[in-house]
mmCIF file of C-alpha atoms and ligand atoms in Angstrom:
data_model
loop_
_atom_site.group_PDB
_atom_site.id
_atom_site.type_symbol
_atom_site.label_atom_id
_atom_site.label_comp_id
_atom_site.label_asym_id
_atom_site.label_seq_id
_atom_site.Cartn_x
_atom_site.Cartn_y
_atom_site.Cartn_z
ATOM 1 C CA MET A 1 0.000 0.000 0.000
ATOM 2 C CA THR A 2 1.203 3.525 -0.777
ATOM 3 C CA GLU A 3 2.052 5.597 2.205
ATOM 4 C CA GLN A 4 -0.026 8.728 2.452
ATOM 5 C CA ILE A 5 -0.844 11.588 4.779
ATOM 6 C CA THR A 6 -3.931 13.743 4.969
ATOM 7 C CA LEU A 7 -3.785 17.280 6.310
ATOM 8 C CA ARG A 8 -6.153 20.112 6.972
ATOM 9 C CA ALA A 9 -5.753 22.378 3.902
ATOM 10 C CA PRO A 10 -2.689 24.605 4.333
ATOM 11 C CA ASP A 11 -2.293 28.371 3.842
ATOM 12 C CA ASP A 12 0.739 30.311 2.666
ATOM 13 C CA TRP A 13 1.474 33.243 4.981
ATOM 14 C CA HIS A 14 3.999 34.892 2.629
ATOM 15 C CA ILE A 15 3.899 34.736 -1.156
ATOM 16 C CA HIS A 16 4.756 36.959 -4.123
ATOM 17 C CA LEU A 17 2.188 36.657 -6.880
ATOM 18 C CA ARG A 18 3.574 39.565 -8.933
ATOM 19 C CA ASP A 19 1.199 41.188 -11.426
ATOM 20 C CA GLY A 20 0.040 41.326 -15.038
ATOM 21 C CA ALA A 21 0.959 38.342 -17.197
ATOM 22 C CA ALA A 22 2.677 36.570 -14.277
ATOM 23 C CA LEU A 23 -0.577 36.157 -12.344
ATOM 24 C CA ALA A 24 -1.936 33.284 -14.426
ATOM 25 C CA ARG A 25 1.061 31.158 -13.396
ATOM 26 C CA THR A 26 1.492 32.279 -9.801
ATOM 27 C CA VAL A 27 -2.159 32.255 -8.790
ATOM 28 C CA THR A 28 -2.801 28.853 -10.366
ATOM 29 C CA ASP A 29 0.193 27.296 -8.608
ATOM 30 C CA ALA A 30 -0.680 28.837 -5.252
ATOM 31 C CA ALA A 31 -4.358 27.920 -5.482
ATOM 32 C CA ARG A 32 -3.545 24.288 -6.270
ATOM 33 C CA GLN A 33 -2.239 23.698 -2.763
ATOM 34 C CA PHE A 34 -3.191 26.618 -0.544
ATOM 35 C CA ARG A 35 -6.634 27.793 0.523
ATOM 36 C CA ARG A 36 -5.434 31.282 1.493
ATOM 37 C CA ALA A 37 -2.287 33.296 1.010
ATOM 38 C CA ILE A 38 -0.825 36.494 2.384
ATOM 39 C CA VAL A 39 0.018 38.395 -0.768
ATOM 40 C CA MET A 40 3.154 40.526 -0.660
ATOM 41 C CA PRO A 41 2.751 44.146 -1.777
ATOM 42 C CA ASN A 42 6.167 44.756 -3.385
ATOM 43 C CA LEU A 43 4.891 45.561 -6.856
ATOM 44 C CA VAL A 44 6.305 48.501 -8.814
ATOM 45 C CA PRO A 45 4.805 50.873 -7.775
ATOM 46 C CA PRO A 46 3.960 49.195 -4.450
ATOM 47 C CA VAL A 47 0.527 48.438 -3.016
ATOM 48 C CA ALA A 48 0.479 51.523 -0.826
ATOM 49 C CA ASN A 49 -3.161 52.137 0.119
ATOM 50 C CA ALA A 50 -6.650 50.643 0.287
ATOM 51 C CA ASP A 51 -7.436 51.413 -3.355
ATOM 52 C CA ASP A 52 -4.253 49.759 -4.614
ATOM 53 C CA ALA A 53 -5.009 46.681 -2.521
ATOM 54 C CA ARG A 54 -8.599 46.471 -3.738
ATOM 55 C CA ALA A 55 -7.562 46.741 -7.385
ATOM 56 C CA TYR A 56 -4.724 44.224 -6.990
ATOM 57 C CA ARG A 57 -7.019 41.770 -5.233
ATOM 58 C CA GLN A 58 -9.442 42.031 -8.148
ATOM 59 C CA ARG A 59 -6.680 41.223 -10.657
ATOM 60 C CA ILE A 60 -5.762 38.167 -8.590
ATOM 61 C CA LEU A 61 -9.359 36.963 -8.290
ATOM 62 C CA GLU A 62 -9.703 37.044 -12.082
ATOM 63 C CA GLN A 63 -6.943 34.439 -12.362
ATOM 64 C CA ILE A 64 -8.265 31.871 -9.899
ATOM 65 C CA PRO A 65 -8.978 28.685 -11.853
ATOM 66 C CA GLU A 66 -12.614 27.648 -12.092
ATOM 67 C CA GLY A 67 -13.653 25.346 -9.279
ATOM 68 C CA THR A 68 -10.813 26.259 -6.905
ATOM 69 C CA ASP A 69 -11.408 27.992 -3.671
ATOM 70 C CA PHE A 70 -8.595 30.473 -3.057
ATOM 71 C CA GLU A 71 -8.625 33.588 -0.950
ATOM 72 C CA PRO A 72 -5.907 36.222 -1.310
ATOM 73 C CA LEU A 73 -5.287 38.112 1.932
ATOM 74 C CA MET A 74 -4.047 41.564 1.071
ATOM 75 C CA THR A 75 -1.194 43.542 2.567
ATOM 76 C CA LEU A 76 0.053 47.109 2.429
ATOM 77 C CA TYR A 77 3.587 48.289 1.692
ATOM 78 C CA LEU A 78 4.836 50.706 4.330
ATOM 79 C CA THR A 79 6.667 53.770 3.007
ATOM 80 C CA ASP A 80 8.020 56.851 4.752
ATOM 81 C CA ARG A 81 4.712 58.507 3.903
ATOM 82 C CA THR A 82 2.309 55.888 5.262
ATOM 83 C CA ASP A 83 0.260 57.659 7.928
ATOM 84 C CA ALA A 84 -2.385 56.575 10.425
ATOM 85 C CA GLU A 85 -5.239 57.468 8.078
ATOM 86 C CA VAL A 86 -3.883 55.243 5.300
ATOM 87 C CA ILE A 87 -3.753 52.385 7.801
ATOM 88 C CA ARG A 88 -7.284 52.947 9.104
ATOM 89 C CA ARG A 89 -8.722 53.066 5.573
ATOM 90 C CA ALA A 90 -6.856 49.938 4.543
ATOM 91 C CA ARG A 91 -8.006 48.094 7.636
ATOM 92 C CA LYS A 92 -11.615 48.997 6.835
ATOM 93 C CA ALA A 93 -11.084 47.710 3.299
ATOM 94 C CA GLY A 94 -10.078 44.305 4.702
ATOM 95 C CA VAL A 95 -6.294 44.593 4.462
ATOM 96 C CA VAL A 96 -4.928 42.232 7.116
ATOM 97 C CA ALA A 97 -1.297 43.293 7.430
ATOM 98 C CA ALA A 98 1.313 45.838 6.468
ATOM 99 C CA LYS A 99 4.819 45.012 5.417
ATOM 100 C CA LEU A 100 7.988 46.721 6.496
ATOM 101 C CA TYR A 101 10.787 46.618 3.945
ATOM 102 C CA PRO A 102 13.806 48.530 5.175
ATOM 103 C CA ALA A 103 14.676 50.622 2.098
ATOM 104 C CA GLY A 104 17.098 48.733 -0.126
ATOM 105 C CA ALA A 105 16.845 45.434 1.748
ATOM 106 C CA THR A 106 15.457 43.267 -1.040
ATOM 107 C CA THR A 107 13.639 43.058 -4.383
ATOM 108 C CA ASN A 108 11.481 46.148 -5.002
ATOM 109 C CA SER A 109 12.233 47.716 -1.638
ATOM 110 C CA ASP A 110 13.334 51.103 -2.979
ATOM 111 C CA SER A 111 10.138 52.709 -1.694
ATOM 112 C CA GLY A 112 10.670 51.112 1.722
ATOM 113 C CA VAL A 113 11.069 52.812 5.052
ATOM 114 C CA THR A 114 14.313 54.770 5.585
ATOM 115 C CA ASP A 115 13.777 55.517 9.266
ATOM 116 C CA LEU A 116 11.319 53.740 11.540
ATOM 117 C CA ALA A 117 10.533 57.036 13.266
ATOM 118 C CA ASN A 118 8.700 58.050 10.079
ATOM 119 C CA ILE A 119 6.088 55.347 10.523
ATOM 120 C CA TYR A 120 5.508 55.411 14.269
ATOM 121 C CA PRO A 121 2.037 56.976 13.813
ATOM 122 C CA ALA A 122 1.202 54.257 11.270
ATOM 123 C CA LEU A 123 2.418 51.543 13.645
ATOM 124 C CA GLU A 124 0.328 53.090 16.411
ATOM 125 C CA ALA A 125 -2.741 52.884 14.167
ATOM 126 C CA MET A 126 -1.921 49.281 13.290
ATOM 127 C CA GLN A 127 -1.657 48.357 16.927
ATOM 128 C CA GLU A 128 -5.025 49.973 17.611
ATOM 129 C CA SER A 129 -6.845 48.421 14.668
ATOM 130 C CA GLY A 130 -5.350 44.945 14.936
ATOM 131 C CA MET A 131 -3.488 45.097 11.654
ATOM 132 C CA LYS A 132 -0.464 42.778 11.711
ATOM 133 C CA LEU A 133 3.069 43.963 11.014
ATOM 134 C CA LEU A 134 5.190 41.803 8.700
ATOM 135 C CA LEU A 135 8.914 42.365 8.602
ATOM 136 C CA HIS A 136 11.667 41.777 6.138
ATOM 137 C CA GLY A 137 14.150 41.564 8.989
ATOM 138 C CA GLU A 138 17.459 42.765 7.638
ATOM 139 C CA VAL A 139 19.464 45.937 8.144
ATOM 140 C CA THR A 140 20.820 47.506 4.998
ATOM 141 C CA THR A 141 23.869 49.558 5.925
ATOM 142 C CA SER A 142 26.891 48.707 3.811
ATOM 143 C CA ASP A 143 29.108 48.069 6.828
ATOM 144 C CA ILE A 144 27.039 45.055 7.875
ATOM 145 C CA ASP A 145 27.962 41.762 6.231
ATOM 146 C CA ILE A 146 25.135 40.200 4.236
ATOM 147 C CA PHE A 147 25.266 37.052 6.400
ATOM 148 C CA ASP A 148 24.818 39.118 9.584
ATOM 149 C CA ARG A 149 22.011 41.388 8.466
ATOM 150 C CA GLU A 150 19.191 39.446 10.083
ATOM 151 C CA GLN A 151 20.952 39.121 13.417
ATOM 152 C CA VAL A 152 21.797 42.836 13.512
ATOM 153 C CA PHE A 153 18.211 43.743 12.577
ATOM 154 C CA ILE A 154 16.968 41.743 15.544
ATOM 155 C CA GLU A 155 19.404 43.417 17.926
ATOM 156 C CA LYS A 156 19.229 46.973 16.632
ATOM 157 C CA VAL A 157 15.658 47.323 15.349
ATOM 158 C CA LEU A 158 13.304 44.545 16.298
ATOM 159 C CA THR A 159 13.999 44.331 20.021
ATOM 160 C CA ARG A 160 13.053 47.991 20.407
ATOM 161 C CA LEU A 161 10.021 47.757 18.103
ATOM 162 C CA VAL A 162 8.570 44.850 20.048
ATOM 163 C CA GLU A 163 8.846 46.878 23.257
ATOM 164 C CA ASP A 164 7.567 50.167 21.831
ATOM 165 C CA PHE A 165 4.379 48.526 20.539
ATOM 166 C CA PRO A 166 3.534 45.902 23.154
ATOM 167 C CA ASN A 167 0.177 45.016 21.591
ATOM 168 C CA LEU A 168 1.217 44.969 17.959
ATOM 169 C CA LYS A 169 1.151 41.473 16.498
ATOM 170 C CA LEU A 170 4.120 40.964 14.257
ATOM 171 C CA VAL A 171 5.693 38.311 12.081
ATOM 172 C CA LEU A 172 9.395 38.111 11.397
ATOM 173 C CA GLU A 173 9.247 36.795 7.848
ATOM 174 C CA HIS A 174 11.362 34.116 6.188
ATOM 175 C CA ILE A 175 13.728 33.651 9.142
ATOM 176 C CA THR A 176 17.142 32.221 8.336
ATOM 177 C CA THR A 177 19.186 32.076 11.535
ATOM 178 C CA ALA A 178 19.412 30.450 14.933
ATOM 179 C CA HIS A 179 19.352 34.012 16.322
ATOM 180 C CA ALA A 180 15.909 34.598 14.846
ATOM 181 C CA VAL A 181 14.643 31.266 16.164
ATOM 182 C CA GLU A 182 15.821 32.120 19.658
ATOM 183 C CA PHE A 183 14.438 35.641 19.529
ATOM 184 C CA VAL A 184 10.994 34.463 18.451
ATOM 185 C CA GLN A 185 10.886 31.651 21.005
ATOM 186 C CA LYS A 186 11.640 34.045 23.857
ATOM 187 C CA ALA A 187 9.693 37.083 22.646
ATOM 188 C CA ARG A 188 6.509 38.407 24.215
ATOM 189 C CA GLU A 189 3.159 37.065 23.079
ATOM 190 C CA GLY A 190 2.099 38.132 19.593
ATOM 191 C CA VAL A 191 5.459 37.566 17.922
ATOM 192 C CA GLY A 192 5.634 34.870 15.245
ATOM 193 C CA ALA A 193 7.809 33.857 12.322
ATOM 194 C CA THR A 194 7.424 32.256 8.932
ATOM 195 C CA ILE A 195 9.928 29.759 7.542
ATOM 196 C CA THR A 196 10.395 28.935 3.859
ATOM 197 C CA ALA A 197 10.854 25.445 2.426
ATOM 198 C CA HIS A 198 14.178 26.428 0.861
ATOM 199 C CA HIS A 199 15.666 27.599 4.138
ATOM 200 C CA LEU A 200 14.700 24.222 5.633
ATOM 201 C CA LEU A 201 16.113 22.177 2.767
ATOM 202 C CA TYR A 202 19.274 24.103 1.930
ATOM 203 C CA ASN A 203 22.211 26.003 3.347
ATOM 204 C CA ARG A 204 24.771 28.232 1.675
ATOM 205 C CA ASN A 205 26.889 25.296 0.523
ATOM 206 C CA HIS A 206 24.068 24.256 -1.783
ATOM 207 C CA MET A 207 24.254 27.689 -3.384
ATOM 208 C CA LEU A 208 28.010 28.172 -3.531
ATOM 209 C CA VAL A 209 30.002 24.916 -3.539
ATOM 210 C CA GLY A 210 31.117 23.735 -6.974
ATOM 211 C CA GLY A 211 29.752 26.824 -8.730
ATOM 212 C CA VAL A 212 27.307 29.638 -8.107
ATOM 213 C CA ARG A 213 23.723 28.474 -8.363
ATOM 214 C CA PRO A 214 21.605 31.568 -8.881
ATOM 215 C CA HIS A 215 18.288 29.804 -8.421
ATOM 216 C CA TYR A 216 19.170 29.264 -4.761
ATOM 217 C CA TYR A 217 19.827 32.961 -4.263
ATOM 218 C CA CYS A 218 17.190 34.690 -2.195
ATOM 219 C CA LEU A 219 17.058 37.209 0.614
ATOM 220 C CA PRO A 220 17.679 36.799 3.424
ATOM 221 C CA ILE A 221 20.475 34.720 1.943
ATOM 222 C CA LEU A 222 20.938 31.022 2.818
ATOM 223 C CA LYS A 223 23.159 30.646 5.889
ATOM 224 C CA ARG A 224 25.421 27.961 7.424
ATOM 225 C CA SER A 225 24.104 24.446 7.995
ATOM 226 C CA TYR A 226 24.045 25.187 11.719
ATOM 227 C CA HIS A 227 21.314 27.770 11.103
ATOM 228 C CA GLN A 228 19.474 25.423 8.765
ATOM 229 C CA ALA A 229 19.386 22.858 11.569
ATOM 230 C CA ALA A 230 17.981 25.454 13.994
ATOM 231 C CA LEU A 231 15.215 26.313 11.525
ATOM 232 C CA MET A 232 14.386 22.637 11.046
ATOM 233 C CA GLU A 233 14.188 22.178 14.782
ATOM 234 C CA ALA A 234 11.876 25.210 15.141
ATOM 235 C CA ALA A 235 9.581 24.304 12.250
ATOM 236 C CA THR A 236 9.142 20.715 13.414
ATOM 237 C CA SER A 237 8.989 21.520 17.136
ATOM 238 C CA GLY A 238 5.237 21.975 17.299
ATOM 239 C CA SER A 239 5.662 25.530 18.593
ATOM 240 C CA PRO A 240 2.755 27.646 17.307
ATOM 241 C CA ARG A 241 5.063 30.629 16.824
ATOM 242 C CA PHE A 242 6.527 29.152 13.650
ATOM 243 C CA PHE A 243 4.397 28.661 10.578
ATOM 244 C CA LEU A 244 4.480 28.235 6.828
ATOM 245 C CA GLY A 245 5.376 31.093 4.488
ATOM 246 C CA THR A 246 6.894 30.023 1.188
ATOM 247 C CA ASP A 247 8.277 33.399 0.072
ATOM 248 C CA SER A 248 7.782 31.986 -3.405
ATOM 249 C CA ALA A 249 9.235 34.846 -5.461
ATOM 250 C CA PRO A 250 9.502 34.332 -9.224
ATOM 251 C CA HIS A 251 11.992 36.107 -11.447
ATOM 252 C CA ILE A 252 12.297 35.093 -15.096
ATOM 253 C CA GLN A 253 15.311 32.979 -16.024
ATOM 254 C CA GLY A 254 17.241 35.828 -17.635
ATOM 255 C CA ARG A 255 16.991 37.931 -14.500
ATOM 256 C CA LYS A 256 18.293 35.119 -12.279
ATOM 257 C CA GLU A 257 21.042 33.867 -14.576
ATOM 258 C CA ALA A 258 22.740 37.213 -14.992
ATOM 259 C CA ALA A 259 25.852 39.151 -13.969
ATOM 260 C CA CYS A 260 23.703 40.716 -11.247
ATOM 261 C CA GLY A 261 20.976 38.186 -10.591
ATOM 262 C CA CYS A 262 17.720 38.889 -8.756
ATOM 263 C CA ALA A 263 16.959 37.505 -5.305
ATOM 264 C CA GLY A 264 14.020 35.134 -4.998
ATOM 265 C CA CYS A 265 13.186 31.430 -5.422
ATOM 266 C CA TYR A 266 10.093 30.105 -7.147
ATOM 267 C CA THR A 267 8.650 27.348 -4.979
ATOM 268 C CA ALA A 268 4.888 27.724 -5.462
ATOM 269 C CA ILE A 269 4.880 24.931 -8.056
ATOM 270 C CA ALA A 270 5.613 22.339 -5.343
ATOM 271 C CA ALA A 271 5.559 24.188 -2.050
ATOM 272 C CA ILE A 272 3.730 21.745 0.201
ATOM 273 C CA GLU A 273 5.689 18.878 -1.328
ATOM 274 C CA LEU A 274 8.992 20.607 -0.559
ATOM 275 C CA TYR A 275 7.896 21.126 3.043
ATOM 276 C CA ALA A 276 6.801 17.483 3.277
ATOM 277 C CA GLU A 277 10.258 16.492 2.070
ATOM 278 C CA ALA A 278 11.898 18.575 4.795
ATOM 279 C CA PHE A 279 9.628 17.307 7.589
ATOM 280 C CA ASP A 280 10.036 13.716 6.402
ATOM 281 C CA ARG A 281 13.834 14.043 6.510
ATOM 282 C CA ALA A 282 13.529 15.142 10.125
ATOM 283 C CA GLY A 283 11.221 12.196 10.861
ATOM 284 C CA ARG A 284 8.552 14.698 11.921
ATOM 285 C CA LEU A 285 5.847 14.447 9.264
ATOM 286 C CA ASP A 286 3.362 14.370 12.126
ATOM 287 C CA LYS A 287 4.262 18.010 12.841
ATOM 288 C CA LEU A 288 3.554 19.261 9.322
ATOM 289 C CA GLU A 289 -0.153 19.912 9.829
ATOM 290 C CA GLY A 290 0.319 22.284 12.750
ATOM 291 C CA PHE A 291 3.012 24.228 10.926
ATOM 292 C CA ALA A 292 1.247 24.339 7.558
ATOM 293 C CA SER A 293 -2.415 24.527 8.455
ATOM 294 C CA GLU A 294 -3.065 25.453 12.079
ATOM 295 C CA PHE A 295 -0.575 27.873 13.649
ATOM 296 C CA GLY A 296 -0.899 30.463 10.856
ATOM 297 C CA PRO A 297 -4.663 30.962 11.071
ATOM 298 C CA ASP A 298 -4.449 30.804 14.866
ATOM 299 C CA PHE A 299 -1.891 33.617 14.863
ATOM 300 C CA TYR A 300 -3.933 35.749 12.477
ATOM 301 C CA GLY A 301 -7.150 35.091 14.394
ATOM 302 C CA LEU A 302 -8.750 33.380 11.385
ATOM 303 C CA ARG A 303 -10.563 30.092 11.181
ATOM 304 C CA ARG A 304 -8.646 26.977 10.287
ATOM 305 C CA ASN A 305 -9.615 25.530 6.909
ATOM 306 C CA GLU A 306 -12.167 22.741 6.921
ATOM 307 C CA ASN A 307 -11.167 20.909 3.752
ATOM 308 C CA ARG A 308 -8.282 18.436 3.542
ATOM 309 C CA ILE A 309 -5.421 17.657 1.185
ATOM 310 C CA THR A 310 -3.630 14.335 0.705
ATOM 311 C CA LEU A 311 0.025 13.695 -0.040
ATOM 312 C CA VAL A 312 1.210 10.291 -1.256
ATOM 313 C CA LYS A 313 4.715 8.907 -1.071
ATOM 314 C CA GLN A 314 5.437 8.613 -4.759
ATOM 315 C CA PRO A 315 8.711 9.937 -6.207
ATOM 316 C CA TRP A 316 8.356 12.491 -8.990
ATOM 317 C CA SER A 317 10.582 15.049 -10.645
ATOM 318 C CA LEU A 318 10.086 18.775 -10.582
ATOM 319 C CA PRO A 319 9.925 20.324 -14.055
ATOM 320 C CA GLU A 320 13.181 21.727 -15.482
ATOM 321 C CA HIS A 321 11.454 24.918 -16.517
ATOM 322 C CA LEU A 322 8.104 26.643 -16.469
ATOM 323 C CA ASP A 323 6.433 29.408 -18.396
ATOM 324 C CA MET A 324 5.399 32.624 -16.714
ATOM 325 C CA GLY A 325 3.498 34.989 -18.946
ATOM 326 C CA GLY A 326 5.389 33.786 -22.023
ATOM 327 C CA GLU A 327 8.812 33.994 -20.336
ATOM 328 C CA PRO A 328 10.952 31.096 -19.042
ATOM 329 C CA LEU A 329 10.924 30.543 -15.283
ATOM 330 C CA ILE A 330 13.166 28.042 -13.473
ATOM 331 C CA PRO A 331 11.646 26.679 -10.279
ATOM 332 C CA LEU A 332 13.718 25.962 -7.204
ATOM 333 C CA ALA A 333 15.026 22.376 -7.253
ATOM 334 C CA ALA A 334 14.296 22.131 -10.989
ATOM 335 C CA GLY A 335 14.613 18.543 -12.184
ATOM 336 C CA GLU A 336 15.158 17.199 -8.669
ATOM 337 C CA THR A 337 13.183 14.301 -7.281
ATOM 338 C CA LEU A 338 10.713 14.755 -4.442
ATOM 339 C CA ASN A 339 9.272 11.855 -2.504
ATOM 340 C CA TRP A 340 5.861 13.300 -1.680
ATOM 341 C CA LYS A 341 3.221 14.258 -4.188
ATOM 342 C CA LEU A 342 0.042 16.207 -3.701
ATOM 343 C CA VAL A 343 -2.981 14.246 -4.935
HETATM 344 N N1 NCD B 1 12.920 36.767 -0.981
HETATM 345 C C1 NCD B 1 13.512 37.280 -2.021
HETATM 346 O O1 NCD B 1 14.680 36.999 -2.245
HETATM 347 N N2 NCD B 1 12.861 38.110 -2.874
HETATM 348 C C2 NCD B 1 11.539 38.644 -2.745
HETATM 349 C C3 NCD B 1 11.472 39.772 -1.774
HETATM 350 C C4 NCD B 1 11.550 39.345 -0.326
HETATM 351 O O2 NCD B 1 10.700 38.613 0.160
HETATM 352 O O3 NCD B 1 12.473 39.768 0.375
HETATM 353 C C5 NCD B 1 11.059 39.106 -4.111
HETATM 354 O O4 NCD B 1 10.090 39.865 -4.181
HETATM 355 O O5 NCD B 1 11.647 38.697 -5.127
HETATM 356 ZN ZN1 ZN B 2 11.644 39.649 2.273
HETATM 357 ZN ZN1 ZN B 3 9.139 37.638 0.200
#
């Protein structure tokens, strides 16, 4: 008999769907496995207010395949000019969270916040209205080594933020270090973290030994295996503070395989299967449902999904390449074999 596992339907608490011609690909892939997704706002120009979010949501809804039940949860991009009124309007329009990109930290973060002091009124309004704060947790000053940027962000920025807004619920996104794991475990109530499948499955050796592999390049960058092990331990621990966020972030092949390649890995094509692979390797498949389908909605104060998905143990190979709006897209782990397959 084939081995199989059945889970409450999972949600993705951090995904990039992009816009325009890319949406047909990204929305279809996300909707195949996730019931809901927190949609990142780093478009160009960014999703900066309630009207932008409403219009973007509409463009996403138009791409949901017939017969699938998928709900995009919209977010706002914080800029130096985001004020309390923008937050209140967005909250009324159903926007669930706002995202802090320190200016220059990652893809499309040029409009990000240059000084946290500029958004204190906005953060105050978020705290009051129950809007969640999502963080790309890296400092950006040139004197800080790229491998240390998450740790320094936690020490220099996050610790203070968590204290200054004691009732603000916040998520440290796509964590990559043992420092982040420890911070989140010990933090006050209302602090959570998402973990990607690629940070569970890989470390920087996978990206750099024997040649540079641009499709493994994302931000925050893959770290040492010691950090990978800490993330695995956190994700499979059963702690409700850690939950699934793929950070699936497509860039067309030519933009990744370039002299200055873009940061971001496309995992939406096989996200839940990649997570199953990681949890299986740790011998903790029994912990996947909490991480993928329960702790996220619990944190956000939303209902857990009622429907179920099934994964069977049946080796299959990820495609070598995909099409995104007529352009070639290479998924993470292209051509590699995964042991679990979504039915
Ligand atoms: N993770 C990435 O490397 N890239 C993301 C941005 C982000 O989430 O930081 C993207 O939008 O491409
Ligand atoms: Zn990010
Ligand atoms: Zn992201």
